[in-house]
CSV table of C-alpha atoms in Angstrom, one decimal:
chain,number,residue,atom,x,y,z
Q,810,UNK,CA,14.9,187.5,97.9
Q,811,UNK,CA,14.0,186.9,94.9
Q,812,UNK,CA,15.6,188.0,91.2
Q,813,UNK,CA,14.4,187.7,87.7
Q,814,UNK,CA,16.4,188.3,84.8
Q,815,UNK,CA,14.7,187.9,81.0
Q,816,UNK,CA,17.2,188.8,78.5
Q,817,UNK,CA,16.5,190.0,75.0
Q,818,UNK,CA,16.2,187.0,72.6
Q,819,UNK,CA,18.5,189.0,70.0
Q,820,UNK,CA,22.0,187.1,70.1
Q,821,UNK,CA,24.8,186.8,68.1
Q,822,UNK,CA,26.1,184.4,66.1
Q,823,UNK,CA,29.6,182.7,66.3
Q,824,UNK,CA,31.2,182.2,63.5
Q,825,UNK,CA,34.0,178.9,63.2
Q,826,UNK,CA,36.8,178.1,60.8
Q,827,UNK,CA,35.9,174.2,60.1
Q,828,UNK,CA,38.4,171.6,59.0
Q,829,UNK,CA,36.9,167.9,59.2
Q,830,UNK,CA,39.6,164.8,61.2
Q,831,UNK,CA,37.7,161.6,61.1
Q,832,UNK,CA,38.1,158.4,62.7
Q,833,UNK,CA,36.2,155.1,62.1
Q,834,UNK,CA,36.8,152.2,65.3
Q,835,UNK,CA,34.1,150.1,66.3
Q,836,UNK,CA,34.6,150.0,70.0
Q,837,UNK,CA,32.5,146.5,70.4
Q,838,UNK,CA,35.4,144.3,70.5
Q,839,UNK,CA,36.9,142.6,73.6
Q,840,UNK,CA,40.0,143.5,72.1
Q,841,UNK,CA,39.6,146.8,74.3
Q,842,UNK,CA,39.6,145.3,77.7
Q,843,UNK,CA,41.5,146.5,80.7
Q,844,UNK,CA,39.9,143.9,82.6
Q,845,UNK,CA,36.8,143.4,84.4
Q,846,UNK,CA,35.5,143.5,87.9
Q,847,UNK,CA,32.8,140.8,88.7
Q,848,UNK,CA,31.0,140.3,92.0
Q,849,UNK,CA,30.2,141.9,95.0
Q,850,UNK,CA,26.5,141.5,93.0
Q,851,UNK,CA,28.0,143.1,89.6
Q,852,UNK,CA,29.3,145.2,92.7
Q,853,UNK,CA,22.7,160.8,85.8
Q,854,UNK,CA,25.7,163.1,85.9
Q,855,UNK,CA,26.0,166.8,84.4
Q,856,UNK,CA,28.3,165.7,81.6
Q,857,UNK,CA,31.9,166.8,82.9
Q,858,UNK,CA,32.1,170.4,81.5
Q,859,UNK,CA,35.1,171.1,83.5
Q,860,UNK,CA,37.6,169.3,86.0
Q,861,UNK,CA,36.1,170.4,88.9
Q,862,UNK,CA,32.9,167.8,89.3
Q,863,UNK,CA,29.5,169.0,90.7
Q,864,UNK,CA,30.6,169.5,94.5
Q,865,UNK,CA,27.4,170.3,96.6
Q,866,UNK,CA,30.4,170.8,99.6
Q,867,UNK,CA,33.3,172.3,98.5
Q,868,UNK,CA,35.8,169.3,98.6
Q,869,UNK,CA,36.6,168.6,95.2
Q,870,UNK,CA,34.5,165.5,95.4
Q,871,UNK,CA,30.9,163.9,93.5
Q,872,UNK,CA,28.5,163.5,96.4
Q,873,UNK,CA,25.2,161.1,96.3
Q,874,UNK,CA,22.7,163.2,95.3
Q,875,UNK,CA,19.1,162.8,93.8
Q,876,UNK,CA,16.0,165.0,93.0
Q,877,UNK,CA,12.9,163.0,93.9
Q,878,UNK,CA,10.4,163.8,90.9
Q,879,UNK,CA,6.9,163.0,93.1
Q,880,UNK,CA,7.6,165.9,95.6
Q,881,UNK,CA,10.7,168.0,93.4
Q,882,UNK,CA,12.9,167.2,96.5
Q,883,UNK,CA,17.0,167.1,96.3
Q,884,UNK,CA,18.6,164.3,98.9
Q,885,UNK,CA,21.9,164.9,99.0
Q,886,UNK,CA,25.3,163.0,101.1
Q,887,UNK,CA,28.3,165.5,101.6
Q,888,UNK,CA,31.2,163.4,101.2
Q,889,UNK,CA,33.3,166.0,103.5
Q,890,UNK,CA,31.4,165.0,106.3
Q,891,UNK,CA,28.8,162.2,105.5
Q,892,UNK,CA,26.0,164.1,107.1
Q,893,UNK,CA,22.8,164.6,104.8
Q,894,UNK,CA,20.5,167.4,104.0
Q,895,UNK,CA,17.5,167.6,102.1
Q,896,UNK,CA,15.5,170.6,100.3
Q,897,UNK,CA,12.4,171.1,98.0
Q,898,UNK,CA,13.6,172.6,95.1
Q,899,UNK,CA,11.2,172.5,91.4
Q,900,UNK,CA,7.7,170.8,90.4
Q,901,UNK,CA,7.1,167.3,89.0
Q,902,UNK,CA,8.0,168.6,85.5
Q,903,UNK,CA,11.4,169.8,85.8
Q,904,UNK,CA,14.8,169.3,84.5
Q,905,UNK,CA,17.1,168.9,87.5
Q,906,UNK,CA,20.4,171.1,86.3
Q,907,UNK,CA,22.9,171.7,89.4
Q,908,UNK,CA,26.3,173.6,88.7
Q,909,UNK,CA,28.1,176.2,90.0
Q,910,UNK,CA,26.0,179.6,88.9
Q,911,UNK,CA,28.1,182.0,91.5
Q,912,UNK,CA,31.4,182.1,93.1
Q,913,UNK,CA,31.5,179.8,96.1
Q,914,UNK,CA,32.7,177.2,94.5
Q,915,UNK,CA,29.4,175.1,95.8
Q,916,UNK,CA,26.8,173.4,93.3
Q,917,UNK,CA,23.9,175.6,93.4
Q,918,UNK,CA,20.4,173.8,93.3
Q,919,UNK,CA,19.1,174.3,89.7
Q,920,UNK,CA,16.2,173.5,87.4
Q,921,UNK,CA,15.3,174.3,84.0
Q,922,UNK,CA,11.3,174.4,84.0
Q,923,UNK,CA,10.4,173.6,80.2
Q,924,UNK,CA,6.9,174.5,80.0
Q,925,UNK,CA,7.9,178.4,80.6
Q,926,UNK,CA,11.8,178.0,79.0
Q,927,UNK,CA,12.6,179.3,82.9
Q,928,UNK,CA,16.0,178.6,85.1
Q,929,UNK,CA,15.2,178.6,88.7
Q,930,UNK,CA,18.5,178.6,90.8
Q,931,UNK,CA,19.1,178.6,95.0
Q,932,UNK,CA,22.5,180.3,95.1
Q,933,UNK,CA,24.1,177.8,97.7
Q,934,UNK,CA,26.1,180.6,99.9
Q,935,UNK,CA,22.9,183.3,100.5
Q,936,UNK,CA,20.3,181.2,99.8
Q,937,UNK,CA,19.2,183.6,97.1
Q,938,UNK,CA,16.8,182.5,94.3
Q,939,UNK,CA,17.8,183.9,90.9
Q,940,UNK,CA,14.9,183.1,88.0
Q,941,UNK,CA,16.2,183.6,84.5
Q,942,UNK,CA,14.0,183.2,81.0
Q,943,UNK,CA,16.0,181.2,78.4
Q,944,UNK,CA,14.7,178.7,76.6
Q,945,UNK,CA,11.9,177.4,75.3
Q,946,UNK,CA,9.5,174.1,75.5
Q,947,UNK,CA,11.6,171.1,73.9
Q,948,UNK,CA,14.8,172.6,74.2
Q,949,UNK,CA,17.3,170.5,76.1
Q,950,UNK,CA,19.1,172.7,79.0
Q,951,UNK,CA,23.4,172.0,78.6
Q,952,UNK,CA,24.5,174.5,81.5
Q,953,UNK,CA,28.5,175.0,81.1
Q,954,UNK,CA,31.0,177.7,81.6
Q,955,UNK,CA,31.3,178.6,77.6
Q,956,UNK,CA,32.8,181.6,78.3
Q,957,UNK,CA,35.6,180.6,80.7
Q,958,UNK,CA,34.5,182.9,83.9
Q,959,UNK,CA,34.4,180.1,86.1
Q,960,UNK,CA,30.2,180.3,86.7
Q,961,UNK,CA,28.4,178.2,84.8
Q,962,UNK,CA,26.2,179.7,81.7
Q,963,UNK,CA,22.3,178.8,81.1
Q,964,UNK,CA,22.0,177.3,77.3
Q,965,UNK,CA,19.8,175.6,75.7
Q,966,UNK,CA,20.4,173.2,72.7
Q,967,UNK,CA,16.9,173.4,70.3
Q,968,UNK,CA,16.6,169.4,68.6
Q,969,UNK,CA,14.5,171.5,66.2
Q,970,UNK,CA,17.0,173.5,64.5
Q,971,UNK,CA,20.0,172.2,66.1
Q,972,UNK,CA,21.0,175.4,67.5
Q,973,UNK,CA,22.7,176.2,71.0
Q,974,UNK,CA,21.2,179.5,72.9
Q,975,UNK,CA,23.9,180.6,75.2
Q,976,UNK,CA,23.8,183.2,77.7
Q,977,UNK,CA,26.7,183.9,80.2
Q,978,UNK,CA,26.4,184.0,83.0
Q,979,UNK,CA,25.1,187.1,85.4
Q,980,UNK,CA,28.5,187.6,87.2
Q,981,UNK,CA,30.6,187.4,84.1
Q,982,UNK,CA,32.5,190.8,83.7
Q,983,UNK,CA,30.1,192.7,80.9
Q,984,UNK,CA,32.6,192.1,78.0
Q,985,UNK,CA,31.9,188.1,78.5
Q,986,UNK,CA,28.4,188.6,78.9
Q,987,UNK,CA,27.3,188.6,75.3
Q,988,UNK,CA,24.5,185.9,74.0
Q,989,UNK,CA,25.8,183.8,71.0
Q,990,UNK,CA,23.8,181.2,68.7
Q,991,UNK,CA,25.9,178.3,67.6
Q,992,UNK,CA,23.9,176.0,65.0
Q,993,UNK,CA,25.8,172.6,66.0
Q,994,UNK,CA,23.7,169.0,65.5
Q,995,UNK,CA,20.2,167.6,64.0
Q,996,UNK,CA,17.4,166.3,65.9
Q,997,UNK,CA,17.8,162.9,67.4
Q,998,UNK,CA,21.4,164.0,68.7
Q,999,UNK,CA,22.5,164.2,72.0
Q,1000,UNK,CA,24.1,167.0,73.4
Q,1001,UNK,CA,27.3,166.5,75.1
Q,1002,UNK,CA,29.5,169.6,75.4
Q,1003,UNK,CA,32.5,169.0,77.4
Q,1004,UNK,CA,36.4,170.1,77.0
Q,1005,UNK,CA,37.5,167.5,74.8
Q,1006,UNK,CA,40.3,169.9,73.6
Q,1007,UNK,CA,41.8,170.3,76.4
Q,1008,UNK,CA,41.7,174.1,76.8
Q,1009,UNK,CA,39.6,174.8,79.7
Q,1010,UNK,CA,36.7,175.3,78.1
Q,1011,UNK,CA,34.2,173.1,77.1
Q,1012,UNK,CA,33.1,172.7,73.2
Q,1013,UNK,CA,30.0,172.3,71.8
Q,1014,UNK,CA,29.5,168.7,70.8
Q,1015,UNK,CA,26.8,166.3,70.1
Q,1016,UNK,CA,26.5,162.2,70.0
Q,1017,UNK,CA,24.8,161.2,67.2
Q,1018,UNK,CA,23.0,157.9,68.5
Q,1019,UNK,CA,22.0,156.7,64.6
Q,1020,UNK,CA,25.9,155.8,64.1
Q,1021,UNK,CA,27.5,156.4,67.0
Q,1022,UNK,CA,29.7,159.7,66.1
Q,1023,UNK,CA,31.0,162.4,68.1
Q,1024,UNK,CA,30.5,165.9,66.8
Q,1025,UNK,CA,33.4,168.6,68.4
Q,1026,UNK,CA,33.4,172.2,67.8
Q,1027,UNK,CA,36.8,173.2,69.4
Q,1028,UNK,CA,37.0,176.1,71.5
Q,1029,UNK,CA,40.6,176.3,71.1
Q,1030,UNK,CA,41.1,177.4,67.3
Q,1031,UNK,CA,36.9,176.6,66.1
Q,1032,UNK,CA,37.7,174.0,64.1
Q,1033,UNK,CA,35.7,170.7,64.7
Q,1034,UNK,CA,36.2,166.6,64.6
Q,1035,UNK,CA,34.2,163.9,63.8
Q,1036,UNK,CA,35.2,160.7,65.8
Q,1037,UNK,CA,33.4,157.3,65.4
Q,1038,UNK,CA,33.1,155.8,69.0
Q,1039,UNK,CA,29.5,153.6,69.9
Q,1040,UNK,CA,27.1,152.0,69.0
Q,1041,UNK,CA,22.8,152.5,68.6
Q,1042,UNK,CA,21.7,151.8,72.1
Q,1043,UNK,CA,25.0,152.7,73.6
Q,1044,UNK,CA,24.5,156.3,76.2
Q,1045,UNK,CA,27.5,158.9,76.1
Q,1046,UNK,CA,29.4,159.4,79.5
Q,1047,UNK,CA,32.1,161.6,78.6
Q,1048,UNK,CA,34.5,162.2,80.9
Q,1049,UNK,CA,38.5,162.3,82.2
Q,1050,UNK,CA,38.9,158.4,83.4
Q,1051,UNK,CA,42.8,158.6,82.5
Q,1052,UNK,CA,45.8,160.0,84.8
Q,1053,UNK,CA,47.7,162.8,83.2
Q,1054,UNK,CA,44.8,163.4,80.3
Q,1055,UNK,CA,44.0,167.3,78.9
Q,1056,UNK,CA,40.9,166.6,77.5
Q,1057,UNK,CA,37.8,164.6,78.3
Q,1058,UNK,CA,37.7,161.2,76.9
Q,1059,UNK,CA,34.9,159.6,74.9
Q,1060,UNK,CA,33.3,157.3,76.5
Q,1061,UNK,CA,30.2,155.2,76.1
Q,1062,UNK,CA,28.0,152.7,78.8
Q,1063,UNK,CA,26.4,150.4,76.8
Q,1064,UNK,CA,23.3,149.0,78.7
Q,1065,UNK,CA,23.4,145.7,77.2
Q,1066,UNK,CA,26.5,144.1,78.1
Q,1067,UNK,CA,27.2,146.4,81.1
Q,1068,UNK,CA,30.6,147.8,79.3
Q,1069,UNK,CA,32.3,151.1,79.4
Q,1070,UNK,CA,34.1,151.8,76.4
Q,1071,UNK,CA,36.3,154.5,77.0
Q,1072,UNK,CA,38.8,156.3,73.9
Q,1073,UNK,CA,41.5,158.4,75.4
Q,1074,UNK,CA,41.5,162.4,74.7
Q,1075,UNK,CA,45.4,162.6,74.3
Q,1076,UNK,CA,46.7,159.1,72.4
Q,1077,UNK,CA,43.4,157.6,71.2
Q,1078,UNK,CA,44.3,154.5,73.0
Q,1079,UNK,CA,41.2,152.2,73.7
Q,1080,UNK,CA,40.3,150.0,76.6
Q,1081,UNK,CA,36.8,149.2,78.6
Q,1082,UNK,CA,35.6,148.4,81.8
Q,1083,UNK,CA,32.6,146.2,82.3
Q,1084,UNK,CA,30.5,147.3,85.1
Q,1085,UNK,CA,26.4,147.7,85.6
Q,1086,UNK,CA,23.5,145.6,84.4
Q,1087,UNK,CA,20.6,146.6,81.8
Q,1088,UNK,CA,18.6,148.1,84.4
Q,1089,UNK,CA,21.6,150.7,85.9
Q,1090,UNK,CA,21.8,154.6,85.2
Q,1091,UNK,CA,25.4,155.7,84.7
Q,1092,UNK,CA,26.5,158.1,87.4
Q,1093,UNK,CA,30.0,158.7,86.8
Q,1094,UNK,CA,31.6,161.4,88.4
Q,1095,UNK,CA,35.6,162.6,90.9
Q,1096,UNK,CA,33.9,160.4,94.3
Q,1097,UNK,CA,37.5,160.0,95.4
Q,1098,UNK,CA,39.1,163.5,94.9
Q,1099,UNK,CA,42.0,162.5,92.7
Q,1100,UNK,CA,41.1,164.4,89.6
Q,1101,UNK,CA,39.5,161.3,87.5
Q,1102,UNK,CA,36.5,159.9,86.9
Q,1103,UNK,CA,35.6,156.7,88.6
Q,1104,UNK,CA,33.0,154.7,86.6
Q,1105,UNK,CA,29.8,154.6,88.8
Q,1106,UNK,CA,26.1,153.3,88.5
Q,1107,UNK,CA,23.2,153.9,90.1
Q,1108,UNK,CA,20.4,150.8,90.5
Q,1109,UNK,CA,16.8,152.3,90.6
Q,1110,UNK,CA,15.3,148.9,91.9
Q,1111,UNK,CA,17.5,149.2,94.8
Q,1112,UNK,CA,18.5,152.4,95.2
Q,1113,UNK,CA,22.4,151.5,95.3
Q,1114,UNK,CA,25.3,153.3,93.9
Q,1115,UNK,CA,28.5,151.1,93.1
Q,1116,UNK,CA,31.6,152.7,92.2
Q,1117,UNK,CA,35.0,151.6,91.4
Q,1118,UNK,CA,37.1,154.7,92.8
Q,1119,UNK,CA,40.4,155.2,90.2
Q,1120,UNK,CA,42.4,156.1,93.2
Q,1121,UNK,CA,43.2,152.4,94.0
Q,1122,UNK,CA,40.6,149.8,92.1
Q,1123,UNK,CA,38.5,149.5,95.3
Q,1124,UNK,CA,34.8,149.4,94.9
Q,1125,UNK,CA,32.4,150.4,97.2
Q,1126,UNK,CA,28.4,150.2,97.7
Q,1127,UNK,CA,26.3,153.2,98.7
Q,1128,UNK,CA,22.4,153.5,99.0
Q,1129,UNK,CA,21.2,156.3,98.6
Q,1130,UNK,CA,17.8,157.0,96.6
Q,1131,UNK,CA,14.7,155.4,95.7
Q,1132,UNK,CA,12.4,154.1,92.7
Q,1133,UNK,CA,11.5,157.2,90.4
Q,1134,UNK,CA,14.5,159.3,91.3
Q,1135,UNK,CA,16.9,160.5,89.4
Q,1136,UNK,CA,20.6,160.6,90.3
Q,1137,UNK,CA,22.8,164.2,90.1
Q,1138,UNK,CA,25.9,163.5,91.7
């Protein structure tokens, strides 16, 4: 069965009180270390939009997962059980975004298709596909529950105008149901909305990759931040890699060195981690259940995913995934 939604392109637009906190740290120090992990061979996550990660089997846990571009197929490892499963899910031009559209607490198979601005999403519990318009070519698709319903919402973020497109999601009760516009960021940012305030919702934020700030609408009260944390070259992997934490933590990966650099959410205290070579993806993500983020990368060449689980330091090596994939845990 098949359903198609195309709602109006009139929306509304949120309006913010804005006070500015700034904070200037260079995080390229080795000042910050919390130590480092070497050997075992130097032993493309949804940005963490809530605590619960991006479960494809309902046990609280990431699972190896990747959406093979040549033949639009998702390869996925439930960690519940270790068996595997694969489906064909998208074309060769399609954004792979996986969340949890509906109420079984299950990842749902997701893409955004940008040449048509279209969501296609396999609702994991009946197998129903759901096709909803929202978007348009170039936008960047930032899925999220914005509304606090506990389904994730399509959104778009538009480089060109620096506006997020949010619609909530289908199941919402109607009175959270209504589209917003949120102008938020310049083109050349990166998108990176995640609840940094601690509320239980995610805000609207964007790295900006020219000098390394982080740009945080609050959801809480609207007021925003401005946070120095990175470097040019450096990728943002927000996300909660700190016991007893309310908010996400900034964090960057920073390809040359290998390092994690992670500021915490709560007491700005400052550590990193290294972990990963040049060539690595970061795939960060809950593998061991406890509620924190273990750092993680994935190695195209090879296909491996290492992982140092925050449960108890112990690392571990899993391949899964080939040259040309792309990694969704």
């Amino acid at each position: 069965m098949h359903l198609r939604f195309e709602p109006r392109r009139q929306c509304f637009r949120r309006v913010a009180h804005l006070s500015l906190e700034k904070s200037t740290i260079n995080p390229n120090t080795s000042a910050l270390s919390k130590g480092d992990i070497a050997g075992a061979g130097s032993l493309y996550l949804p940005w963490t939009t809530h605590r619960r990660p991006v479960d494809y089997d309902f046990d609280s846990r990431a699972d190896f997962a990747v959406w093979r571009r040549s033949s639009a197929t998702w390869f996925i490892v439930n960690s519940r059980t270790g068996t595997t499963r694969e489906k064909q899910w998208g074309e060769f031009t399609d954004v792979p975004v996986p969340a949890e559209y509906n109420d079984d607490f299950n990842a749902d198979l997701a893409i955004f298709r940008p040449r048509t601005g279209e969501w296609w999403v396999t609702l994991s519990g009946s197998g129903q596909t759901v096709i909803t318009q929202w978007g348009l070519q170039g936008d960047v698709p930032v899925p999220a529950d914005y509304n606090g319903d506990g389904f994730a919402d399509r959104a778009v973020w538009r480089p060109s105008e620096g506006n997020w497109y949010v619609l909530p999601s289908a199941f919402s009760a109607s009175s959270f149901r209504q589209p917003f516009i949120q102008q938020w960021g310049i083109e050349g940012d990166v998108p990176v909305p995640a609840d940094y305030d601690g509320d239980g919702l995610p805000d609207i934020a964007i790295w900006r990759p020219s000098d390394g700030t982080w740009w945080v609408m609050r959801s809480s009260d609207g007021s925003f931040s401005v946070t120095q944390w990175g470097l040019p070259g450096d990728i943002p992997v927000p996300g909660y890699y700190h016991s007893g934490g309310r908010g996400v933590d900034f964090a960057v990966w920073r390809p040359s060195e290998g390092n994690w650099y992670v500021r915490q959410s709560d007491d700005d205290a400052m550590w990193s981690q290294q972990w990963g070579v040049r060539t690595d993806i970061p795939a960060p993500g809950d593998y061991d259940g406890d509620g924190i983020t273990d750092f993680a990368v994935w190695r195209p060449l090879e296909g491996n995913w290492f992982v140092i689980r925050s449960s108890n330091r112990s690392t571990f090596v899993r391949q899964w995934g080939t040259v040309g994939d792309v990694p969704v845990p």
